Amino acid sequence: MALSPSSRAPLADEVTAKLRTMVHSGEWPLHQRIPSETELMATLGVSRGTLREAIKALAHSGMLEVRRGDGTYVRATSEISGAARRLYQDHTEVHILEVRLGLDTQAARLAARNAMPDDVSALRALLAARDQAWNAGDYEAWAAADWGFHERVAKASGNPLLHELYVSFGAAFHQDLLAQQRRPGFDGRPLEGHDLLVDAIEQRDAETAVATVNRNLNSCADWLAR
């Protein structure tokens, strides 16, 4: 749908908001290339200059990444995620894990109160996929399923801001999982913080949910200290 005509600055803001919505809604998936400039100019009914101004604004926020000669890609689903991705590069794995501890425990506590039956079913399906991938030696799929599990717990919390903050950990979480997987003796299918967490969520037991998350993340901290 073409955008309403207006002066240059407000129109650029309007285009920026439209592009942001396309990313945030999932219409443009994470890590995928967005439509070409020509397509977007026709769809939005704006000039190349206005479109580039909007893309530049979202690239600056970290949501988009312009790759010269290749196109523009979705780098993060929100400004929060984009800023967090840049911020994580300046901090250690331990710092990130310590922040995750706060988010994970609160997500578990709230999920035990607010999760619906379809959340529990989705969590168990993700754990089944995680175990299958681990047994098959498909560690990329294993890491993706493990991350999907934790992200779904955050979503089941019922707090959209907590979920958005948690999603910002995606890239760092994935890289950390793969790094841990390469260490001898690492168990990619721990019950703590996973199967036992789902049981606690299903039973509406917030105290046990938080406790199993704490035990799992303390175990992760031990691995990082080795």
C-alpha positions as semicolon CSV with decimal commas, in nm:
position;residue;x (nm);y (nm);z (nm)
1;M;0,000;0,000;0,000
2;A;0,138;0,340;-0,104
3;L;0,203;0,581;0,176
4;S;0,033;0,919;0,204
5;P;0,224;1,214;0,062
6;S;0,381;1,454;0,310
7;S;0,699;1,652;0,361
8;R;1,030;1,466;0,332
9;A;1,110;1,416;0,702
10;P;0,764;1,291;0,813
11;L;0,742;1,066;0,505
12;A;1,079;0,911;0,583
13;D;0,957;0,850;0,939
14;E;0,641;0,689;0,802
15;V;0,843;0,462;0,574
16;T;1,072;0,370;0,863
17;A;0,771;0,272;1,073
18;K;0,631;0,060;0,790
19;L;0,959;-0,125;0,740
20;R;0,992;-0,175;1,115
21;T;0,648;-0,336;1,123
22;M;0,740;-0,573;0,840
23;V;1,043;-0,690;1,037
24;H;0,875;-0,707;1,376
25;S;0,573;-0,899;1,243
26;G;0,793;-1,164;1,084
27;E;0,685;-1,074;0,731
28;W;1,058;-1,036;0,668
29;P;1,225;-1,324;0,854
30;L;1,540;-1,288;1,060
31;H;1,864;-1,328;0,859
32;Q;1,675;-1,313;0,528
33;R;1,716;-1,052;0,253
34;I;1,437;-0,797;0,223
35;P;1,283;-0,705;-0,115
36;S;1,489;-0,496;-0,355
37;E;1,478;-0,117;-0,360
38;T;1,279;-0,125;-0,684
39;E;1,014;-0,352;-0,532
40;L;0,987;-0,146;-0,215
41;M;0,967;0,183;-0,401
42;A;0,676;0,046;-0,605
43;T;0,503;-0,109;-0,303
44;L;0,532;0,197;-0,081
45;G;0,504;0,460;-0,352
46;V;0,811;0,653;-0,239
47;S;1,132;0,777;-0,396
48;R;1,466;0,599;-0,374
49;G;1,604;0,874;-0,149
50;T;1,320;0,845;0,103
51;L;1,347;0,465;0,106
52;R;1,722;0,475;0,160
53;E;1,680;0,722;0,444
54;A;1,441;0,481;0,616
55;I;1,666;0,180;0,559
56;K;1,963;0,376;0,690
57;A;1,771;0,457;1,009
58;L;1,690;0,090;1,073
59;A;2,045;-0,014;0,985
60;H;2,175;0,236;1,240
61;S;1,942;0,088;1,503
62;G;2,073;-0,261;1,426
63;M;1,755;-0,406;1,277
64;L;1,882;-0,413;0,918
65;E;2,223;-0,479;0,766
66;V;2,312;-0,333;0,426
67;R;2,557;-0,554;0,239
68;R;2,710;-0,374;-0,054
69;G;2,643;-0,559;-0,377
70;D;2,421;-0,818;-0,207
71;G;2,120;-0,639;-0,063
72;T;1,975;-0,560;0,278
73;Y;1,918;-0,829;0,542
74;V;1,716;-0,852;0,862
75;R;1,964;-0,853;1,148
76;A;1,730;-0,817;1,448
77;T;1,357;-0,814;1,507
78;S;1,351;-0,485;1,699
79;E;1,567;-0,190;1,797
80;I;1,610;-0,351;2,139
81;S;1,748;-0,669;1,983
82;G;1,969;-0,474;1,746
83;A;2,118;-0,263;2,022
84;A;2,165;-0,567;2,243
85;R;2,349;-0,759;1,970
86;R;2,603;-0,477;1,944
87;L;2,627;-0,447;2,321
88;Y;2,698;-0,817;2,373
89;Q;3,010;-0,792;2,160
90;D;3,170;-0,576;2,431
91;H;3,100;-0,813;2,720
92;T;3,216;-1,156;2,831
93;E;3,020;-1,482;2,824
94;V;3,003;-1,467;3,204
95;H;2,842;-1,122;3,197
96;I;2,585;-1,241;2,944
97;L;2,510;-1,553;3,148
98;E;2,460;-1,344;3,462
99;V;2,204;-1,128;3,283
100;R;2,036;-1,437;3,141
101;L;2,000;-1,572;3,494
102;G;1,772;-1,284;3,581
103;L;1,565;-1,313;3,265
104;D;1,543;-1,694;3,269
105;T;1,430;-1,717;3,629
106;Q;1,164;-1,450;3,583
107;A;1,047;-1,611;3,258
108;A;1,019;-1,947;3,434
109;R;0,830;-1,793;3,728
110;L;0,580;-1,618;3,502
111;A;0,543;-1,915;3,267
112;A;0,446;-2,132;3,563
113;R;0,161;-1,886;3,621
114;N;0,059;-1,799;3,268
115;A;0,152;-2,081;3,026
116;M;-0,130;-2,236;2,826
117;P;-0,158;-2,607;2,731
118;D;-0,033;-2,533;2,379
119;D;0,281;-2,374;2,531
120;V;0,353;-2,692;2,726
121;S;0,298;-2,904;2,413
122;A;0,530;-2,680;2,211
123;L;0,799;-2,697;2,479
124;R;0,788;-3,077;2,488
125;A;0,805;-3,092;2,108
126;L;1,113;-2,868;2,106
127;L;1,282;-3,092;2,364
128;A;1,204;-3,398;2,153
129;A;1,359;-3,224;1,850
130;R;1,660;-3,124;2,061
131;D;1,720;-3,482;2,177
132;Q;1,677;-3,622;1,827
133;A;1,925;-3,372;1,682
134;W;2,179;-3,443;1,957
135;N;2,156;-3,819;1,903
136;A;2,202;-3,767;1,530
137;G;2,505;-3,542;1,580
138;D;2,329;-3,250;1,411
139;Y;2,455;-2,985;1,649
140;E;2,325;-2,685;1,456
141;A;1,973;-2,828;1,475
142;W;2,030;-2,921;1,840
143;A;2,135;-2,564;1,928
144;A;1,841;-2,419;1,733
145;A;1,591;-2,643;1,916
146;D;1,749;-2,566;2,254
147;W;1,732;-2,193;2,187
148;G;1,374;-2,232;2,059
149;F;1,283;-2,398;2,387
150;H;1,414;-2,115;2,604
151;E;1,261;-1,852;2,378
152;R;0,923;-2,027;2,403
153;V;0,944;-2,026;2,783
154;A;0,997;-1,650;2,766
155;K;0,699;-1,617;2,535
156;A;0,487;-1,833;2,768
157;S;0,563;-1,585;3,047
158;G;0,293;-1,363;2,902
159;N;0,520;-1,058;2,927
160;P;0,592;-0,931;2,574
161;L;0,873;-0,699;2,687
162;L;1,053;-0,980;2,870
163;H;1,011;-1,196;2,560
164;E;1,154;-0,925;2,336
165;L;1,453;-0,876;2,565
166;Y;1,510;-1,250;2,575
167;V;1,500;-1,281;2,197
168;S;1,790;-1,036;2,184
169;F;2,008;-1,309;2,334
170;G;1,955;-1,535;2,034
171;A;2,289;-1,501;1,855
172;A;2,500;-1,500;2,172
173;F;2,306;-1,795;2,314
174;H;2,348;-1,999;1,995
175;Q;2,723;-1,935;1,976
176;D;2,768;-2,023;2,342
177;L;2,581;-2,352;2,301
178;L;2,797;-2,458;2,008
179;A;3,113;-2,364;2,200
180;Q;3,005;-2,571;2,500
181;Q;2,912;-2,865;2,278
182;R;3,273;-2,899;2,164
183;R;3,398;-2,953;2,519
184;P;3,461;-3,317;2,620
185;G;3,191;-3,464;2,841
186;F;2,931;-3,200;2,768
187;D;2,572;-3,328;2,798
188;G;2,343;-3,171;2,540
189;R;2,025;-3,309;2,695
190;P;2,018;-3,195;3,059
191;L;1,694;-3,244;3,249
192;E;1,757;-2,939;3,465
193;G;1,616;-2,623;3,316
194;H;1,446;-2,826;3,043
195;D;1,233;-3,137;3,107
196;L;1,204;-3,062;3,478
197;L;1,120;-2,702;3,398
198;V;0,834;-2,808;3,168
199;D;0,701;-3,037;3,440
200;A;0,705;-2,748;3,688
201;I;0,537;-2,512;3,440
202;E;0,265;-2,767;3,369
203;Q;0,209;-2,814;3,744
204;R;0,198;-2,434;3,802
205;D;0,489;-2,472;4,044
206;A;0,678;-2,143;4,014
207;E;0,923;-2,218;4,296
208;T;1,040;-2,545;4,139
209;A;1,053;-2,383;3,794
210;V;1,291;-2,115;3,921
211;A;1,501;-2,369;4,112
212;T;1,560;-2,592;3,809
213;V;1,658;-2,290;3,598
214;N;1,906;-2,183;3,866
215;R;2,063;-2,528;3,877
216;N;2,094;-2,540;3,498
217;L;2,254;-2,197;3,465
218;N;2,488;-2,260;3,755
219;S;2,602;-2,570;3,568
220;C;2,660;-2,355;3,258
221;A;2,866;-2,113;3,469
222;D;3,080;-2,404;3,588
223;W;3,148;-2,500;3,227
224;L;3,252;-2,147;3,141
225;A;3,491;-2,141;3,436
226;R;3,679;-2,449;3,318
